Each structure stands twice: as structure tokens, then as C-alpha cells.
Amino acid sequence: MIAENSDTVSLPVMEHFYTLQGEGFHQGKAAYFIRLGGCDVGCVWCDVKDSWDASKHPMFGIETLKQRVKETPSEIVVITGGEPLMHNLDALTTALRSAGLKTNIETSGAHPLSGHWDWICLSPKKFKAPLPGILPFANELKVVIFNKTDFAWAEEYAAKVSPACKLFLQPEWDKAATITPLIIEYIKANPKWELSLQIHKYINVP
Ligand code: SF4
């Protein structure tokens, strides 16, 4: 792929596409996804390991990315990764907002918060803990459940985010058949939580 780096600030982009948000609070809404390269969190079950090495991905100028989004009717841009907060996202989010777009992020919180956000989805990972600074700003806490001990770990973070933060439990994809029934029972017993499914994988969209 040819690098698109005509403007001054650029970021490594693994892929960008217009689809439906498959997870969490905004599940089912049309959204333009920008998946940035680079991650040092190292989740063993990561389903986007190709994103880890930022140098493998072409640099895209911020204005170019904004134009790509504006070629679609999308109202929401989701910045994901990789771990997007490995990059300073002030300029990108300023540009997207100046075009009237809502800026959402999906992050492990393991790097300092930058950018201007309409929605912060914090998905903490055991492999590299979130920095405390992001916790009060999370609009949504989405915890991937891989085994039974993850419920107690999820509660640790539920106690640290703001009272208004939405709480979601999501089965790890490869364990979904065995973990989802446990999550259902857990949510019935602890109704502050909601179920998040990766519906994009069920409906075969990116
Ligand atoms: S934080 Fe996300 S991209 Fe990074 S290793 Fe974990 S699941 Fe993969």
C-alpha cells in the first residue's frame, strides 16, 4: 500500500473502514473505524496481533483520514487499535470534531490519555494495567471475560470508574460457548452489568 502522508501530522493505520459498531454501548450503530498500528499490551487472546508492530503499517495524514470518513455518511468515528493511546491523538480528534464528527475511542488505558472524546470505552487488560488517570473519564467499562477469575477483576475496575460509567461484560470470542452462560448468570445476579457481544463477528462485517 502507498503511504498517504500529504499532511503534516500522520499516524500508522492498519485499516480503516465503515461498518456497524459491534460491541458495547454503541452496538449496532453505523461508525467509521480507524485502527491504528502499535500495541505493547500483549493480550494472549488478542485477535488483532498484526496491529502490534506500528512500523508495519502505512502512515496516513490526518486530513486524509478525515476526508475518507467524510466520503461516507458516518456521524461517529471509532479510534481503535492496537492501543491507540500509544499515539498523541489531540490533532486527529480536533480535525475529526471540526468536521462535525463524534469521536469515540476503544482503549486499554495503558498509555496517557490524549485527544478530545465524545465517548471513551475503557477495556482494561490484565497484561498491562490502565493508568489511573483515565478512570474518571471512562464513559463505558468493557471487560473481556476469559475465565471465572475475571469477574472479580472486572469488579475492581467497576469500583474505580465514575458512577455514570456504563458497565459491560463481553465473552472472549474463542471461549464464548462456555463463558457466555456464566456471564448471563453473573449479570442476573449483578444487574449493574450488561452483556456485550461482538455482533460484527456474528453478522460477518469487519
Ligand atoms: S490491547 Fe487490544 S490490540 Fe493490544 S494486545 Fe490487547 S486485545 Fe490486542
JSON list of N, CA and C in Angstrom, two decimals, residues 165-206:
[
{"chain": "A", "resi": 165, "resn": "CYS", "atom": "N", "xyz": [-20.57, 5.64, 34.63]},
{"chain": "A", "resi": 165, "resn": "CYS", "atom": "CA", "xyz": [-19.93, 4.79, 33.61]},
{"chain": "A", "resi": 165, "resn": "CYS", "atom": "C", "xyz": [-20.78, 3.53, 33.36]},
{"chain": "A", "resi": 166, "resn": "LYS", "atom": "N", "xyz": [-21.04, 3.24, 32.09]},
{"chain": "A", "resi": 166, "resn": "LYS", "atom": "CA", "xyz": [-21.78, 2.03, 31.71]},
{"chain": "A", "resi": 166, "resn": "LYS", "atom": "C", "xyz": [-20.87, 0.82, 31.86]},
{"chain": "A", "resi": 167, "resn": "LEU", "atom": "N", "xyz": [-21.43, -0.29, 32.32]},
{"chain": "A", "resi": 167, "resn": "LEU", "atom": "CA", "xyz": [-20.62, -1.47, 32.63]},
{"chain": "A", "resi": 167, "resn": "LEU", "atom": "C", "xyz": [-21.02, -2.64, 31.73]},
{"chain": "A", "resi": 168, "resn": "PHE", "atom": "N", "xyz": [-20.03, -3.19, 31.01]},
{"chain": "A", "resi": 168, "resn": "PHE", "atom": "CA", "xyz": [-20.29, -4.29, 30.09]},
{"chain": "A", "resi": 168, "resn": "PHE", "atom": "C", "xyz": [-19.32, -5.44, 30.34]},
{"chain": "A", "resi": 169, "resn": "LEU", "atom": "N", "xyz": [-19.86, -6.65, 30.25]},
{"chain": "A", "resi": 169, "resn": "LEU", "atom": "CA", "xyz": [-19.04, -7.86, 30.25]},
{"chain": "A", "resi": 169, "resn": "LEU", "atom": "C", "xyz": [-19.16, -8.50, 28.88]},
{"chain": "A", "resi": 170, "resn": "GLN", "atom": "N", "xyz": [-18.03, -8.89, 28.33]},
{"chain": "A", "resi": 170, "resn": "GLN", "atom": "CA", "xyz": [-18.02, -9.44, 26.96]},
{"chain": "A", "resi": 170, "resn": "GLN", "atom": "C", "xyz": [-17.22, -10.74, 26.95]},
{"chain": "A", "resi": 171, "resn": "PRO", "atom": "N", "xyz": [-17.81, -11.82, 26.45]},
{"chain": "A", "resi": 171, "resn": "PRO", "atom": "CA", "xyz": [-17.04, -13.08, 26.40]},
{"chain": "A", "resi": 171, "resn": "PRO", "atom": "C", "xyz": [-15.89, -12.99, 25.41]},
{"chain": "A", "resi": 172, "resn": "GLU", "atom": "N", "xyz": [-14.76, -13.55, 25.81]},
{"chain": "A", "resi": 172, "resn": "GLU", "atom": "CA", "xyz": [-13.65, -13.67, 24.85]},
{"chain": "A", "resi": 172, "resn": "GLU", "atom": "C", "xyz": [-14.12, -14.60, 23.73]},
{"chain": "A", "resi": 173, "resn": "TRP", "atom": "N", "xyz": [-13.88, -14.22, 22.50]},
{"chain": "A", "resi": 173, "resn": "TRP", "atom": "CA", "xyz": [-14.53, -14.85, 21.34]},
{"chain": "A", "resi": 173, "resn": "TRP", "atom": "C", "xyz": [-14.35, -16.36, 21.31]},
{"chain": "A", "resi": 174, "resn": "ASP", "atom": "N", "xyz": [-13.14, -16.83, 21.50]},
{"chain": "A", "resi": 174, "resn": "ASP", "atom": "CA", "xyz": [-12.89, -18.27, 21.38]},
{"chain": "A", "resi": 174, "resn": "ASP", "atom": "C", "xyz": [-13.45, -19.07, 22.56]},
{"chain": "A", "resi": 175, "resn": "LYS", "atom": "N", "xyz": [-13.77, -18.37, 23.65]},
{"chain": "A", "resi": 175, "resn": "LYS", "atom": "CA", "xyz": [-14.33, -19.05, 24.83]},
{"chain": "A", "resi": 175, "resn": "LYS", "atom": "C", "xyz": [-15.83, -18.78, 24.97]},
{"chain": "A", "resi": 176, "resn": "ALA", "atom": "N", "xyz": [-16.43, -18.13, 23.97]},
{"chain": "A", "resi": 176, "resn": "ALA", "atom": "CA", "xyz": [-17.79, -17.64, 24.13]},
{"chain": "A", "resi": 176, "resn": "ALA", "atom": "C", "xyz": [-18.78, -18.76, 24.48]},
{"chain": "A", "resi": 177, "resn": "ALA", "atom": "N", "xyz": [-18.60, -19.94, 23.91]},
{"chain": "A", "resi": 177, "resn": "ALA", "atom": "CA", "xyz": [-19.57, -21.02, 24.14]},
{"chain": "A", "resi": 177, "resn": "ALA", "atom": "C", "xyz": [-19.64, -21.40, 25.62]},
{"chain": "A", "resi": 178, "resn": "THR", "atom": "N", "xyz": [-18.51, -21.38, 26.30]},
{"chain": "A", "resi": 178, "resn": "THR", "atom": "CA", "xyz": [-18.51, -21.76, 27.72]},
{"chain": "A", "resi": 178, "resn": "THR", "atom": "C", "xyz": [-18.65, -20.56, 28.66]},
{"chain": "A", "resi": 179, "resn": "ILE", "atom": "N", "xyz": [-18.14, -19.41, 28.24]},
{"chain": "A", "resi": 179, "resn": "ILE", "atom": "CA", "xyz": [-18.14, -18.24, 29.13]},
{"chain": "A", "resi": 179, "resn": "ILE", "atom": "C", "xyz": [-19.47, -17.47, 29.10]},
{"chain": "A", "resi": 180, "resn": "THR", "atom": "N", "xyz": [-20.13, -17.43, 27.94]},
{"chain": "A", "resi": 180, "resn": "THR", "atom": "CA", "xyz": [-21.36, -16.62, 27.85]},
{"chain": "A", "resi": 180, "resn": "THR", "atom": "C", "xyz": [-22.42, -17.07, 28.87]},
{"chain": "A", "resi": 181, "resn": "PRO", "atom": "N", "xyz": [-22.66, -18.37, 29.05]},
{"chain": "A", "resi": 181, "resn": "PRO", "atom": "CA", "xyz": [-23.65, -18.75, 30.08]},
{"chain": "A", "resi": 181, "resn": "PRO", "atom": "C", "xyz": [-23.26, -18.27, 31.48]},
{"chain": "A", "resi": 182, "resn": "LEU", "atom": "N", "xyz": [-21.96, -18.25, 31.79]},
{"chain": "A", "resi": 182, "resn": "LEU", "atom": "CA", "xyz": [-21.52, -17.74, 33.10]},
{"chain": "A", "resi": 182, "resn": "LEU", "atom": "C", "xyz": [-21.78, -16.25, 33.20]},
{"chain": "A", "resi": 183, "resn": "ILE", "atom": "N", "xyz": [-21.55, -15.53, 32.11]},
{"chain": "A", "resi": 183, "resn": "ILE", "atom": "CA", "xyz": [-21.79, -14.08, 32.11]},
{"chain": "A", "resi": 183, "resn": "ILE", "atom": "C", "xyz": [-23.29, -13.80, 32.30]},
{"chain": "A", "resi": 184, "resn": "ILE", "atom": "N", "xyz": [-24.12, -14.57, 31.64]},
{"chain": "A", "resi": 184, "resn": "ILE", "atom": "CA", "xyz": [-25.57, -14.37, 31.77]},
{"chain": "A", "resi": 184, "resn": "ILE", "atom": "C", "xyz": [-25.99, -14.52, 33.24]},
{"chain": "A", "resi": 185, "resn": "GLU", "atom": "N", "xyz": [-25.52, -15.58, 33.88]},
{"chain": "A", "resi": 185, "resn": "GLU", "atom": "CA", "xyz": [-25.87, -15.78, 35.29]},
{"chain": "A", "resi": 185, "resn": "GLU", "atom": "C", "xyz": [-25.28, -14.68, 36.16]},
{"chain": "A", "resi": 186, "resn": "TYR", "atom": "N", "xyz": [-24.07, -14.25, 35.84]},
{"chain": "A", "resi": 186, "resn": "TYR", "atom": "CA", "xyz": [-23.43, -13.19, 36.63]},
{"chain": "A", "resi": 186, "resn": "TYR", "atom": "C", "xyz": [-24.23, -11.89, 36.53]},
{"chain": "A", "resi": 187, "resn": "ILE", "atom": "N", "xyz": [-24.68, -11.56, 35.32]},
{"chain": "A", "resi": 187, "resn": "ILE", "atom": "CA", "xyz": [-25.43, -10.31, 35.14]},
{"chain": "A", "resi": 187, "resn": "ILE", "atom": "C", "xyz": [-26.79, -10.40, 35.83]},
{"chain": "A", "resi": 188, "resn": "LYS", "atom": "N", "xyz": [-27.40, -11.57, 35.79]},
{"chain": "A", "resi": 188, "resn": "LYS", "atom": "CA", "xyz": [-28.69, -11.72, 36.50]},
{"chain": "A", "resi": 188, "resn": "LYS", "atom": "C", "xyz": [-28.51, -11.50, 38.00]},
{"chain": "A", "resi": 189, "resn": "ALA", "atom": "N", "xyz": [-27.36, -11.90, 38.52]},
{"chain": "A", "resi": 189, "resn": "ALA", "atom": "CA", "xyz": [-27.09, -11.71, 39.95]},
{"chain": "A", "resi": 189, "resn": "ALA", "atom": "C", "xyz": [-26.54, -10.32, 40.26]},
{"chain": "A", "resi": 190, "resn": "ASN", "atom": "N", "xyz": [-26.01, -9.65, 39.24]},
{"chain": "A", "resi": 190, "resn": "ASN", "atom": "CA", "xyz": [-25.35, -8.33, 39.42]},
{"chain": "A", "resi": 190, "resn": "ASN", "atom": "C", "xyz": [-25.81, -7.41, 38.29]},
{"chain": "A", "resi": 191, "resn": "PRO", "atom": "N", "xyz": [-27.07, -6.93, 38.38]},
{"chain": "A", "resi": 191, "resn": "PRO", "atom": "CA", "xyz": [-27.66, -6.27, 37.21]},
{"chain": "A", "resi": 191, "resn": "PRO", "atom": "C", "xyz": [-27.12, -4.90, 36.85]},
{"chain": "A", "resi": 192, "resn": "LYS", "atom": "N", "xyz": [-26.12, -4.43, 37.55]},
{"chain": "A", "resi": 192, "resn": "LYS", "atom": "CA", "xyz": [-25.47, -3.19, 37.10]},
{"chain": "A", "resi": 192, "resn": "LYS", "atom": "C", "xyz": [-24.69, -3.43, 35.80]},
{"chain": "A", "resi": 193, "resn": "TRP", "atom": "N", "xyz": [-24.37, -4.70, 35.53]},
{"chain": "A", "resi": 193, "resn": "TRP", "atom": "CA", "xyz": [-23.63, -5.06, 34.31]},
{"chain": "A", "resi": 193, "resn": "TRP", "atom": "C", "xyz": [-24.58, -5.35, 33.17]},
{"chain": "A", "resi": 194, "resn": "GLU", "atom": "N", "xyz": [-24.10, -5.16, 31.93]},
{"chain": "A", "resi": 194, "resn": "GLU", "atom": "CA", "xyz": [-24.83, -5.56, 30.72]},
{"chain": "A", "resi": 194, "resn": "GLU", "atom": "C", "xyz": [-23.92, -6.46, 29.89]},
{"chain": "A", "resi": 195, "resn": "LEU", "atom": "N", "xyz": [-24.56, -7.21, 29.00]},
{"chain": "A", "resi": 195, "resn": "LEU", "atom": "CA", "xyz": [-23.84, -8.12, 28.12]},
{"chain": "A", "resi": 195, "resn": "LEU", "atom": "C", "xyz": [-23.42, -7.39, 26.84]},
{"chain": "A", "resi": 196, "resn": "SER", "atom": "N", "xyz": [-22.17, -7.54, 26.46]},
{"chain": "A", "resi": 196, "resn": "SER", "atom": "CA", "xyz": [-21.69, -7.06, 25.17]},
{"chain": "A", "resi": 196, "resn": "SER", "atom": "C", "xyz": [-21.25, -8.26, 24.35]},
{"chain": "A", "resi": 197, "resn": "LEU", "atom": "N", "xyz": [-21.82, -8.39, 23.16]},
{"chain": "A", "resi": 197, "resn": "LEU", "atom": "CA", "xyz": [-21.40, -9.45, 22.24]},
{"chain": "A", "resi": 197, "resn": "LEU", "atom": "C", "xyz": [-20.73, -8.81, 21.04]},
{"chain": "A", "resi": 198, "resn": "GLN", "atom": "N", "xyz": [-19.82, -9.51, 20.45]},
{"chain": "A", "resi": 198, "resn": "GLN", "atom": "CA", "xyz": [-19.15, -8.98, 19.25]},
{"chain": "A", "resi": 198, "resn": "GLN", "atom": "C", "xyz": [-20.03, -9.27, 18.04]},
{"chain": "A", "resi": 199, "resn": "ILE", "atom": "N", "xyz": [-21.13, -8.48, 17.90]},
{"chain": "A", "resi": 199, "resn": "ILE", "atom": "CA", "xyz": [-22.13, -8.86, 16.89]},
{"chain": "A", "resi": 199, "resn": "ILE", "atom": "C", "xyz": [-21.56, -8.75, 15.48]},
{"chain": "A", "resi": 200, "resn": "HIS", "atom": "N", "xyz": [-20.53, -7.93, 15.29]},
{"chain": "A", "resi": 200, "resn": "HIS", "atom": "CA", "xyz": [-19.95, -7.85, 13.94]},
{"chain": "A", "resi": 200, "resn": "HIS", "atom": "C", "xyz": [-19.42, -9.20, 13.48]},
{"chain": "A", "resi": 201, "resn": "LYS", "atom": "N", "xyz": [-19.00, -10.05, 14.44]},
{"chain": "A", "resi": 201, "resn": "LYS", "atom": "CA", "xyz": [-18.50, -11.37, 14.07]},
{"chain": "A", "resi": 201, "resn": "LYS", "atom": "C", "xyz": [-19.65, -12.33, 13.74]},
{"chain": "A", "resi": 202, "resn": "TYR", "atom": "N", "xyz": [-20.82, -12.07, 14.32]},
{"chain": "A", "resi": 202, "resn": "TYR", "atom": "CA", "xyz": [-21.98, -12.91, 14.00]},
{"chain": "A", "resi": 202, "resn": "TYR", "atom": "C", "xyz": [-22.60, -12.52, 12.66]},
{"chain": "A", "resi": 203, "resn": "ILE", "atom": "N", "xyz": [-22.54, -11.22, 12.33]},
{"chain": "A", "resi": 203, "resn": "ILE", "atom": "CA", "xyz": [-23.18, -10.77, 11.08]},
{"chain": "A", "resi": 203, "resn": "ILE", "atom": "C", "xyz": [-22.16, -10.62, 9.96]},
{"chain": "A", "resi": 204, "resn": "ASN", "atom": "N", "xyz": [-20.90, -11.01, 10.25]},
{"chain": "A", "resi": 204, "resn": "ASN", "atom": "CA", "xyz": [-19.85, -11.04, 9.21]},
{"chain": "A", "resi": 204, "resn": "ASN", "atom": "C", "xyz": [-19.59, -9.70, 8.56]},
{"chain": "A", "resi": 205, "resn": "VAL", "atom": "N", "xyz": [-19.41, -8.69, 9.41]},
{"chain": "A", "resi": 205, "resn": "VAL", "atom": "CA", "xyz": [-18.91, -7.41, 8.91]},
{"chain": "A", "resi": 205, "resn": "VAL", "atom": "C", "xyz": [-17.60, -7.14, 9.66]},
{"chain": "A", "resi": 206, "resn": "PRO", "atom": "N", "xyz": [-16.74, -6.28, 9.11]},
{"chain": "A", "resi": 206, "resn": "PRO", "atom": "CA", "xyz": [-15.44, -6.06, 9.76]},
{"chain": "A", "resi": 206, "resn": "PRO", "atom": "C", "xyz": [-15.57, -5.39, 11.13]}
]
